[in-house]
Coordinates of C-alpha atoms in Angstrom, one line a residue:
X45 CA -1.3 235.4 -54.2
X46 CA -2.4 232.6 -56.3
X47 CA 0.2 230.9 -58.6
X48 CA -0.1 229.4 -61.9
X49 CA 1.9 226.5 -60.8
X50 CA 1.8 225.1 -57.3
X51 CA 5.3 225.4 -56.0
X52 CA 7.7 222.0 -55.4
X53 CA 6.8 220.2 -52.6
X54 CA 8.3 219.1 -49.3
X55 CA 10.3 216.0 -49.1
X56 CA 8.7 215.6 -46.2
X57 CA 5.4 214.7 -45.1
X58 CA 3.3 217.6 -43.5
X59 CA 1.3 216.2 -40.3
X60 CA -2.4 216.5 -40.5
X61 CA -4.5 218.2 -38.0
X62 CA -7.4 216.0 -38.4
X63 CA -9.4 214.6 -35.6
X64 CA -9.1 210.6 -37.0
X65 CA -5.5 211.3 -37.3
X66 CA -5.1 213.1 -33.9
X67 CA -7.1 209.5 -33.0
X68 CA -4.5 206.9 -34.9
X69 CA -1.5 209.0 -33.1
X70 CA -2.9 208.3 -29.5
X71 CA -3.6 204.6 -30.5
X72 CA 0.2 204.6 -31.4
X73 CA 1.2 205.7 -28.4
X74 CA -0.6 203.2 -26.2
X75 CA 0.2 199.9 -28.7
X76 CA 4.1 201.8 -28.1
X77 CA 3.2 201.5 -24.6
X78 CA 2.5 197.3 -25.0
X79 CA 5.3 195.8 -26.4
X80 CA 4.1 192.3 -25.3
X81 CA 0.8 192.7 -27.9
X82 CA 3.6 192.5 -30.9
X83 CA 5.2 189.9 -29.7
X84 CA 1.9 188.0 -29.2
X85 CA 1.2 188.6 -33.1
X86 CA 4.5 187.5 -34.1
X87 CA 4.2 184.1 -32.1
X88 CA 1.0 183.3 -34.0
X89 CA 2.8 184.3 -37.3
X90 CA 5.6 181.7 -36.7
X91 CA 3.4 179.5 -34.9
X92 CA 3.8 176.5 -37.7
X93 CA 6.9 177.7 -39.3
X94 CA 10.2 175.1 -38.4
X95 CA 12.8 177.6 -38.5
X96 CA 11.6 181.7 -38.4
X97 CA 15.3 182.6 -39.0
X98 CA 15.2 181.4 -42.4
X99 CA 13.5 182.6 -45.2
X100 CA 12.5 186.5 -47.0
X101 CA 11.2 188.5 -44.0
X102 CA 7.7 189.2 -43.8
X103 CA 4.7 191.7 -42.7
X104 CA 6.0 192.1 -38.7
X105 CA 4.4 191.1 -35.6
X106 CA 4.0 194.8 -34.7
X107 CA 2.4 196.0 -38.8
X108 CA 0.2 192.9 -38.6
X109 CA -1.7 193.8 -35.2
X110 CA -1.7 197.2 -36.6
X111 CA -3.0 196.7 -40.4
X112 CA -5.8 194.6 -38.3
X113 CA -7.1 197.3 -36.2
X114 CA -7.1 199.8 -39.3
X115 CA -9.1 197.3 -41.5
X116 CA -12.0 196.5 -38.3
X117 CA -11.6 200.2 -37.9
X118 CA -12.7 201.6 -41.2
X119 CA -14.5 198.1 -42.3
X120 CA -12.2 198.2 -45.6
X121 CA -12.1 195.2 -48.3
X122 CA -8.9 193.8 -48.8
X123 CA -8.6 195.7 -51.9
X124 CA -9.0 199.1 -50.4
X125 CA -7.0 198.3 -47.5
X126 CA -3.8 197.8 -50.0
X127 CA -4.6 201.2 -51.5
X128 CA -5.3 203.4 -48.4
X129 CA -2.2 201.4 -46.9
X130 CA 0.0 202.7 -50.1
X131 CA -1.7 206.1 -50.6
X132 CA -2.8 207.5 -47.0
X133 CA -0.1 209.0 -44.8
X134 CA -1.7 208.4 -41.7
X135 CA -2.4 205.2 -42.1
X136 CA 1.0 204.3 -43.4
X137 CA 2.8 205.7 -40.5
X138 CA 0.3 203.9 -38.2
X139 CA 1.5 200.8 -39.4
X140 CA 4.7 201.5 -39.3
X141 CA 5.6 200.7 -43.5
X142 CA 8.7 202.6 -44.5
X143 CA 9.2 205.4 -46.4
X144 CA 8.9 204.4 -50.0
X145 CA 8.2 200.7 -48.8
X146 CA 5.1 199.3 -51.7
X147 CA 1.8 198.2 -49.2
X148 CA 1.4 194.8 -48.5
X149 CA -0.8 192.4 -51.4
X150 CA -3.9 191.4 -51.2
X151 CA -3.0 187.8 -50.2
X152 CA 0.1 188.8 -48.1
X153 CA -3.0 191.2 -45.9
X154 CA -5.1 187.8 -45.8
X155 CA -2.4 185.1 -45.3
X156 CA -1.0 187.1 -41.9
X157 CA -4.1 188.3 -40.6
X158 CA -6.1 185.2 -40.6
X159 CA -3.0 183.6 -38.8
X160 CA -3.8 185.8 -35.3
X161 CA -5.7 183.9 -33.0
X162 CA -9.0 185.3 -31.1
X163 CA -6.7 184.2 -27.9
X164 CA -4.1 186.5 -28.7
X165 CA -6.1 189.2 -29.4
X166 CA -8.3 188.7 -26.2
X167 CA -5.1 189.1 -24.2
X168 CA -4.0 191.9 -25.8
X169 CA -7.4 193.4 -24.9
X170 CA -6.7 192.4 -21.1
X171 CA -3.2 194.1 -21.7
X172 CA -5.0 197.1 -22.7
X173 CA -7.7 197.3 -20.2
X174 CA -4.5 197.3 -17.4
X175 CA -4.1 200.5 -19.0
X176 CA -7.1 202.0 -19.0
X177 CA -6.8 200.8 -15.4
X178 CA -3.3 202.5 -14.8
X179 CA -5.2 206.1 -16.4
X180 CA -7.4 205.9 -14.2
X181 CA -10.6 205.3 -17.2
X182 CA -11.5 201.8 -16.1
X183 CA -11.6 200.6 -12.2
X184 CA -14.3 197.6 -13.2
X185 CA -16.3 198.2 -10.5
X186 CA -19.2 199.3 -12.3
X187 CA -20.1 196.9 -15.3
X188 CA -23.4 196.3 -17.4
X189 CA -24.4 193.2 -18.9
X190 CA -25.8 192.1 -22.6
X191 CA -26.2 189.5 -25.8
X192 CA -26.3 190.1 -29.1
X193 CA -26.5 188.1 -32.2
X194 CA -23.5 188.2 -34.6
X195 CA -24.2 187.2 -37.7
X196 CA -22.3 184.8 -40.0
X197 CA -21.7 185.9 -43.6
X198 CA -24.9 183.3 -45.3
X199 CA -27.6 183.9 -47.9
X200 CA -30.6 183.3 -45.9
X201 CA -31.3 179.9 -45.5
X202 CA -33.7 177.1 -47.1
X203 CA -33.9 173.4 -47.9
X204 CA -33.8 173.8 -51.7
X205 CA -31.1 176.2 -51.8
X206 CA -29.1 174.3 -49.3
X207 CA -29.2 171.4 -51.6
X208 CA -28.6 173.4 -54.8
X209 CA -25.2 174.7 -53.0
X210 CA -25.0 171.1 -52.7
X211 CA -24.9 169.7 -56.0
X212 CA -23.1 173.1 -57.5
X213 CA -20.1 172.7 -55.2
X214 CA -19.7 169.1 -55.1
X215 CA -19.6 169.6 -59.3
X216 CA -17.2 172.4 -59.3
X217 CA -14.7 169.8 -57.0
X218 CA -15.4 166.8 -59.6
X219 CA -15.0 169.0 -62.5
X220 CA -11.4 170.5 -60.8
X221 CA -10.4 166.8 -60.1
X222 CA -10.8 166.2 -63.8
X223 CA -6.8 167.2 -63.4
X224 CA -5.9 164.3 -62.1
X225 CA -8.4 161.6 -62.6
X226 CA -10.7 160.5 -65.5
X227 CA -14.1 158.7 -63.5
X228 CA -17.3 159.7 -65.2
X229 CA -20.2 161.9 -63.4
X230 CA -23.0 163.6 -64.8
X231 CA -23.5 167.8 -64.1
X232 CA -27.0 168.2 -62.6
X233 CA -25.9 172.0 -61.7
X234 CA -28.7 173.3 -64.1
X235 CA -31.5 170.8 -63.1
X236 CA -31.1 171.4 -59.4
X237 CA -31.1 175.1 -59.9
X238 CA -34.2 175.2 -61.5
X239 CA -35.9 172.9 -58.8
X240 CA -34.8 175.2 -56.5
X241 CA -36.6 177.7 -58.5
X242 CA -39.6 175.8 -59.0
X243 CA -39.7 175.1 -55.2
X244 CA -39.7 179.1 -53.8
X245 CA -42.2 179.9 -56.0
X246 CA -44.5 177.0 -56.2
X247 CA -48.4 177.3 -55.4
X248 CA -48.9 174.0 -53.4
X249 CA -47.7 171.8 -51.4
X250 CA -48.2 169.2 -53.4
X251 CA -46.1 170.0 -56.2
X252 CA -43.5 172.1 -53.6
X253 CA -43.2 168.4 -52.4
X254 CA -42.8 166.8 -55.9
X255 CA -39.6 169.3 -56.6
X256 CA -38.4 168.6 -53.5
X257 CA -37.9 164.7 -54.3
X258 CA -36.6 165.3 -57.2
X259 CA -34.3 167.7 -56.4
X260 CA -33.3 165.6 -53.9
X261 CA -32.5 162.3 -56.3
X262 CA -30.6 164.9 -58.2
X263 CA -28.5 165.6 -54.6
X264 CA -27.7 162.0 -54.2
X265 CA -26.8 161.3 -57.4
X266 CA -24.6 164.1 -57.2
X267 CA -23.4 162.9 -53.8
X268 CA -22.5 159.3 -54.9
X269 CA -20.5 160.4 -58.2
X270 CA -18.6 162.5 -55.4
X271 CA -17.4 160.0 -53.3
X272 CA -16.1 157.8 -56.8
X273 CA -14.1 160.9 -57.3
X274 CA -13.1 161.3 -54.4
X275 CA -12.0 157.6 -53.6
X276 CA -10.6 157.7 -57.0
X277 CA -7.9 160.8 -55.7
X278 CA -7.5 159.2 -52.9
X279 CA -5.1 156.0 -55.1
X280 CA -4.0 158.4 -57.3
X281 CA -0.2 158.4 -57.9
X282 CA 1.0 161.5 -59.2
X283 CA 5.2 163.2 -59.3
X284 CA 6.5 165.3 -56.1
X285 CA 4.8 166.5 -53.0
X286 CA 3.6 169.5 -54.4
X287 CA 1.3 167.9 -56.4
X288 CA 0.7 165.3 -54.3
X289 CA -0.7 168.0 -51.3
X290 CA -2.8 169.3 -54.4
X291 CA -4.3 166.0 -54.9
X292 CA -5.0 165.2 -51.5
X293 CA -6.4 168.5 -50.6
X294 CA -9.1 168.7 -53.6
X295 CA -9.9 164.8 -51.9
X296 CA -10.3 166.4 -48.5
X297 CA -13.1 169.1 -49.7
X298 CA -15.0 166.6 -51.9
X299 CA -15.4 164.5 -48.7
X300 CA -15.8 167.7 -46.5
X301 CA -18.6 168.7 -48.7
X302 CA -20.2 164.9 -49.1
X303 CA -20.5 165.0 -45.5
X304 CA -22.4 168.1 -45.1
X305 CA -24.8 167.2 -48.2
X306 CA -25.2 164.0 -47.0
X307 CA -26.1 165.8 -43.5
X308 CA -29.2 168.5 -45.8
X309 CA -30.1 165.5 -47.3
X310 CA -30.8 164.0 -44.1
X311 CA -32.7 166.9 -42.7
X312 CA -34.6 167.6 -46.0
X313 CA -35.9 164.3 -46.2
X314 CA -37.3 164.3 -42.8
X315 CA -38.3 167.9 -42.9
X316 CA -40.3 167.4 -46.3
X317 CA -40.7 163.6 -47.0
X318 CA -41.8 162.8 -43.8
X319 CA -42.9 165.6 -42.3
X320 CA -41.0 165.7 -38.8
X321 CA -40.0 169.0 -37.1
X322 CA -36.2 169.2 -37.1
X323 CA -34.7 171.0 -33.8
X324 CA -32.9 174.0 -34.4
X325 CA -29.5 172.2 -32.5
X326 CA -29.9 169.5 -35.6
X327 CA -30.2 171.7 -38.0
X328 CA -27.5 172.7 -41.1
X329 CA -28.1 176.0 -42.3
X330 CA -25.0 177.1 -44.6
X331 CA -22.2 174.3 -46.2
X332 CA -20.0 176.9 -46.0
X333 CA -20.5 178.4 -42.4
X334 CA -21.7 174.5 -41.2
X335 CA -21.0 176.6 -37.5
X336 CA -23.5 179.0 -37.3
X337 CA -26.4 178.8 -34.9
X338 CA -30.2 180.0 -35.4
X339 CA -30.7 182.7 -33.0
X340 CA -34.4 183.4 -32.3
X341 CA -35.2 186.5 -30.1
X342 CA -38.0 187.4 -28.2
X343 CA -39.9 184.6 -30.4
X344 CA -39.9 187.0 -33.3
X345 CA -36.6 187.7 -35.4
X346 CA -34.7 184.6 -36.7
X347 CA -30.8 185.5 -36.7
X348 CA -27.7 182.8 -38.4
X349 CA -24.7 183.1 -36.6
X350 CA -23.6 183.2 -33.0
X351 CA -25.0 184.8 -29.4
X352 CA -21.8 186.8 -27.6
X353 CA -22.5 188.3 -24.0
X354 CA -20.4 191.8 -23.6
X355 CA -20.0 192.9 -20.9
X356 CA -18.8 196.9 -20.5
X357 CA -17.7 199.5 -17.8
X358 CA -18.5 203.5 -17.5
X359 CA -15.8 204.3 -19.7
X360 CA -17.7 202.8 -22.4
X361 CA -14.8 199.8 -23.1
X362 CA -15.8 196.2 -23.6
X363 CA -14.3 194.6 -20.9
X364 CA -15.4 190.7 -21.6
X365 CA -17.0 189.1 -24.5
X366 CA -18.4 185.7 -24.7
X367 CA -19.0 183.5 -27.8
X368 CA -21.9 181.2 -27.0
X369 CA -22.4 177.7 -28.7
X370 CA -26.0 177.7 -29.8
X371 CA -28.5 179.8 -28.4
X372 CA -28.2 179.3 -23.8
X373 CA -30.9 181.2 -22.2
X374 CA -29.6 184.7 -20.7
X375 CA -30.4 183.3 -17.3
X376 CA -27.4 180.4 -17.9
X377 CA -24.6 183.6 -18.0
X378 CA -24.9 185.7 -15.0
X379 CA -22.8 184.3 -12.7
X380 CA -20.1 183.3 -14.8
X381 CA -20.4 186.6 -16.6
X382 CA -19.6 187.9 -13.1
X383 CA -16.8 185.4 -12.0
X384 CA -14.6 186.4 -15.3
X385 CA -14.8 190.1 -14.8
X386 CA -13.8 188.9 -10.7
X387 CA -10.7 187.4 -12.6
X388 CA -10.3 189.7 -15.5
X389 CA -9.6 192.6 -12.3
X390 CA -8.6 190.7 -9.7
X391 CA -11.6 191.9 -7.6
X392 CA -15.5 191.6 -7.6
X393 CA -17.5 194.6 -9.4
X394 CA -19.3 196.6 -6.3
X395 CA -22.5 197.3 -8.9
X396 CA -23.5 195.1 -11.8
X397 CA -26.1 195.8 -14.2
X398 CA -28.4 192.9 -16.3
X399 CA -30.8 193.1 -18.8
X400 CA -34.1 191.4 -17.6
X401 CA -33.2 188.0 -19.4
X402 CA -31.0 187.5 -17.3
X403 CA -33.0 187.3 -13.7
X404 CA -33.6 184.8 -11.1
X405 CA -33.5 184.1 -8.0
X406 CA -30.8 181.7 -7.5
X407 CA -28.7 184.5 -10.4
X408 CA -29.4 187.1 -7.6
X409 CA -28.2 185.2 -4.3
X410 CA -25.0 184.0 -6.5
X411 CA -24.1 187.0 -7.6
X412 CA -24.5 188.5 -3.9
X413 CA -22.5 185.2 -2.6
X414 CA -19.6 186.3 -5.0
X415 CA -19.7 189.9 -3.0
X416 CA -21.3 192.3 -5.4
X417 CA -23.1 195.1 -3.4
X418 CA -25.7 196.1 -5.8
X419 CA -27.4 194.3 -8.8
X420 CA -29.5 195.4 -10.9
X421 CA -32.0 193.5 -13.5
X422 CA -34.1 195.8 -15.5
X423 CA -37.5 193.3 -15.2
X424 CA -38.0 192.4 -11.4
X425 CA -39.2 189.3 -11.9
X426 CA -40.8 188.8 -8.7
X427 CA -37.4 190.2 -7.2
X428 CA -37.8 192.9 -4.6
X429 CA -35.7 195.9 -4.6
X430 CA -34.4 196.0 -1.5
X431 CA -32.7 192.1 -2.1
X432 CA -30.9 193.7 -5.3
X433 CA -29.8 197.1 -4.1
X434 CA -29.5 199.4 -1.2
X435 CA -31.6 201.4 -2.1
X436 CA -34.5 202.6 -5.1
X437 CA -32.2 205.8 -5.9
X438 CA -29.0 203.2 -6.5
X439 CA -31.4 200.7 -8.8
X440 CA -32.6 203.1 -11.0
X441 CA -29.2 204.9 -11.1
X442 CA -28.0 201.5 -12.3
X443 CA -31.3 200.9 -14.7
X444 CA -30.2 204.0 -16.5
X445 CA -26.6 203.2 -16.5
X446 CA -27.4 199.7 -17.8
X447 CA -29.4 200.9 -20.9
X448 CA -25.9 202.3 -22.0
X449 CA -24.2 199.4 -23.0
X450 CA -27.5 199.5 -25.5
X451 CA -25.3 202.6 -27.4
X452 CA -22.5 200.2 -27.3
X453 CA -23.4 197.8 -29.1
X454 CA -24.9 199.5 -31.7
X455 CA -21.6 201.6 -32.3
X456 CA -19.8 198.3 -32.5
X457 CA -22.0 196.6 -35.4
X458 CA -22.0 200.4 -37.6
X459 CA -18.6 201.6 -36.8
X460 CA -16.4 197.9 -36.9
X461 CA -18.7 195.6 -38.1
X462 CA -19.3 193.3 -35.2
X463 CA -23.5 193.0 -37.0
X464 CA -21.5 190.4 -39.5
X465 CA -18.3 188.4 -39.4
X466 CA -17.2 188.2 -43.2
X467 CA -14.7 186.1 -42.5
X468 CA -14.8 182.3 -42.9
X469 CA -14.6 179.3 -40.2
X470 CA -15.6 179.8 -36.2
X471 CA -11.7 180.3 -35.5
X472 CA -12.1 183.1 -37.8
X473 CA -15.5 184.5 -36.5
X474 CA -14.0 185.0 -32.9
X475 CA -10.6 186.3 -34.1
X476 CA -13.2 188.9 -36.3
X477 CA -15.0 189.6 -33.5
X478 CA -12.1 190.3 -30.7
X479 CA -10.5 192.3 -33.3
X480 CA -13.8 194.6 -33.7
X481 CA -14.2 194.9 -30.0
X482 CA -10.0 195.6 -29.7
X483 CA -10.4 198.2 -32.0
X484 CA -13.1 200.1 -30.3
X485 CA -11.8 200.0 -27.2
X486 CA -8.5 201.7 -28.3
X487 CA -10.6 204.3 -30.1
X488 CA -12.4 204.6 -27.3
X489 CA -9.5 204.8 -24.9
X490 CA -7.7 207.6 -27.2
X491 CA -10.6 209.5 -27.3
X492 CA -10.3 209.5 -23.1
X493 CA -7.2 210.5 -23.3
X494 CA -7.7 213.5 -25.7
X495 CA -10.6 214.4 -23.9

């Protein structure tokens, strides 16, 4: 019978039946099961602290790893993560926050998770995977090999906006050091922006090339009042070291950013002015991500941010990822590919599966040196089946079972994000990225075990 009123609730928390909870449970259990991974958070978290016995206590080793799997599990902003971390019960007891216990802030989420290294979290991935090898999901003797393109968070790239960034950072830094230090500069903000107007949607060349020389006079300009300022911070005597580490750091990001615009002036001025093609390796394409790399595939797409190699077993886990440094041809990974998953299990893979970047000749009679049975690369290449494999049944078998790892990384860029790293810096991007592949693989192994 319906009531008017619904009657007084339980003091305690009802479990729910559903399947993502079901899901966060069984990920409990196994990071219950590792009590090494905690303790390879909480090193990072004290990494740089001179005494951790001192001082208010903090987010724990063990919430930290946790609160990081739920955010590159549901791709949450900070600001949702604090409210599904105060409101959900699920997620709450998955992170193990006490009854009544307010979430963590906004910065406290940011400060602690940025402080876990990708190092740490790669070996709590190779902790996992001896799991996965103890259940019997994962022997790693049957792995398939692939690279994708991560991106870095950018606007797409150009010369004229590169050199607007420019000039409106290096002003916001002059115009903060105002605090401190009294040395004159003009603010070309607005000029440069509408240059860099003018330049996307000029009609020729000729005056394209006329905005760009301006715009660039307007850079340098900008530049040189910069490096005043920031020379000027540099002999500036201010009270106490708190101010003091104010002082210097707003000197250390003028200079950061004078060396980057000093590095688009460079490559505008020889792009443009003279007329020289700039190699991609040479090439600045964000002063705020100065680490990203162009990417071009199969001479078509354009891509800013890093090439990783995965590599995956039947069970569906990642078992290796690689973050390349600018754009090696597929060809340049096989064998080493091969060699880490040889040390990641302690034994060769009897059946390895490439995509057709990755063949050669002198790949295939490496690999075969190592003591893999069969490979397989899904273009030929002037290869002969009977060098790869033992057979035509076993080569397609493992030409179907490589186009798998295809699924994979598609459910890791729309389920955990691994298509862009929002977070800032290359020590950053990898930590982002093991803690996207970490994440799926423990959703992945729960599912195993609940299947």
């Amino acid at each position: 019978m319906r009531e008017i009123i619904a009657p007084q609730l339980p003091l305690i928390a009802v479990p729910f039946g559903h399947a993502h909870a079901r899901e966060l449970a069984e990920v409990s259990r196994i990071l219950d099961a590792l009590p090494e991974a905690a303790a390879l958070v909480h090193a990072d978290l004290v990494r740089h602290v001179r005494n951790p016995k001192v001082g208010r206590e903090g987010m724990s080793g063990e919430q930290v790893l946790r609160v990081l799997l739920v955010k590159q599990m549901t791709g949450f902003s900070y600001e949702h993560l604090v409210f599904h971390l105060g409101d959900s019960t699920s997620y709450r007891a998955f992170c193990k926050l006490g009854f009544g216990e307010p979430p963590p802030t906004k910065s406290t989420l940011k400060r602690n998770l940025k402080r876990v290294r990708a190092e740490t979290i790669e070996k709590i991935n190779q902790l996992m995977l001896h799991v996965a090898e103890d259940r019997g999901v994962e022997k790693g003797r049957k792995v398939r090999f692939d690279c994708t393109v991560e991106e870095t968070n950018i606007h797409e790239p150009s010369d004229s906006s590169l050199l607007w960034d420019c000039v409106r950072v290096l002003t916001r830094g002059m115009v903060n050091g105002r605090e401190w230090v009294s040395v004159p500069f003009r603010d070309h903000t607005l000029r440069a922006k509408r240059r860099s107007i003018g330049i996307q949607y000029a009609k020729t060349k000729k005056v394209r090339t006329k905005l760009y020389r301006d715009l660039l006079e307007v850079t340098r300009a900008t530049v040189q009042s910069a490096q005043r300022v920031a020379a000027a911070l540099d002999e500036c005597k201010v009270a106490g070291p708190m101010e003091y580490a104010r002082v210097e750091a707003q000197a250390e990001e003028l200079k950061h950013y004078v060396g980057l615009a000093q590095r688009v002036i460079e490559q505008t001025t020889r792009r443009v002015v003279s007329g020289e093609k700039v190699a991609a390796k040479d090439k600045i394409v964000s002063i705020f991500e100065p680490h990203t790399d162009i990417i071009v595939k199969d001479r078509r797409d354009t891509f800013y941010g890093h090439k990783i190699c995965l590599a995956t077993g039947a069970s569906g886990l990642v078992l290796d990822c690689r973050i390349e440094d600018g754009n090696p041809a597929d060809a340049t990974l096989a064998v080493e590919m091969v060699r880490r998953q040889a040390d990641l299990f302690d034994c060769v893979p009897r059946q390895v599966a490439f995509d057709g970047g990755f063949a050669s000749k002198a790949n295939l009679k490496a690999i075969k040196e190592l003591g893999v049975q069969d490979v397989m690369f899904s273009k030929k290449r002037g290869l002969q089946i009977a060098d790869m494999a033992k057979s035509k049944r076993v080569y397609n078998g493992l030409r179907r079972f490589r186009a798998g790892i295809e699924a994979g990384i598609s459910y890791l860029k729309r389920c955990f994000g691994l298509d862009r790293c929002t977070w800032r810096s290359l020590d950053s991007f990898k930590s982002y990225t093991w803690a996207s592949i970490l994440a799926a693989n423990l959703i992945t192994l729960a599912r195993h075990a609940s299947s």
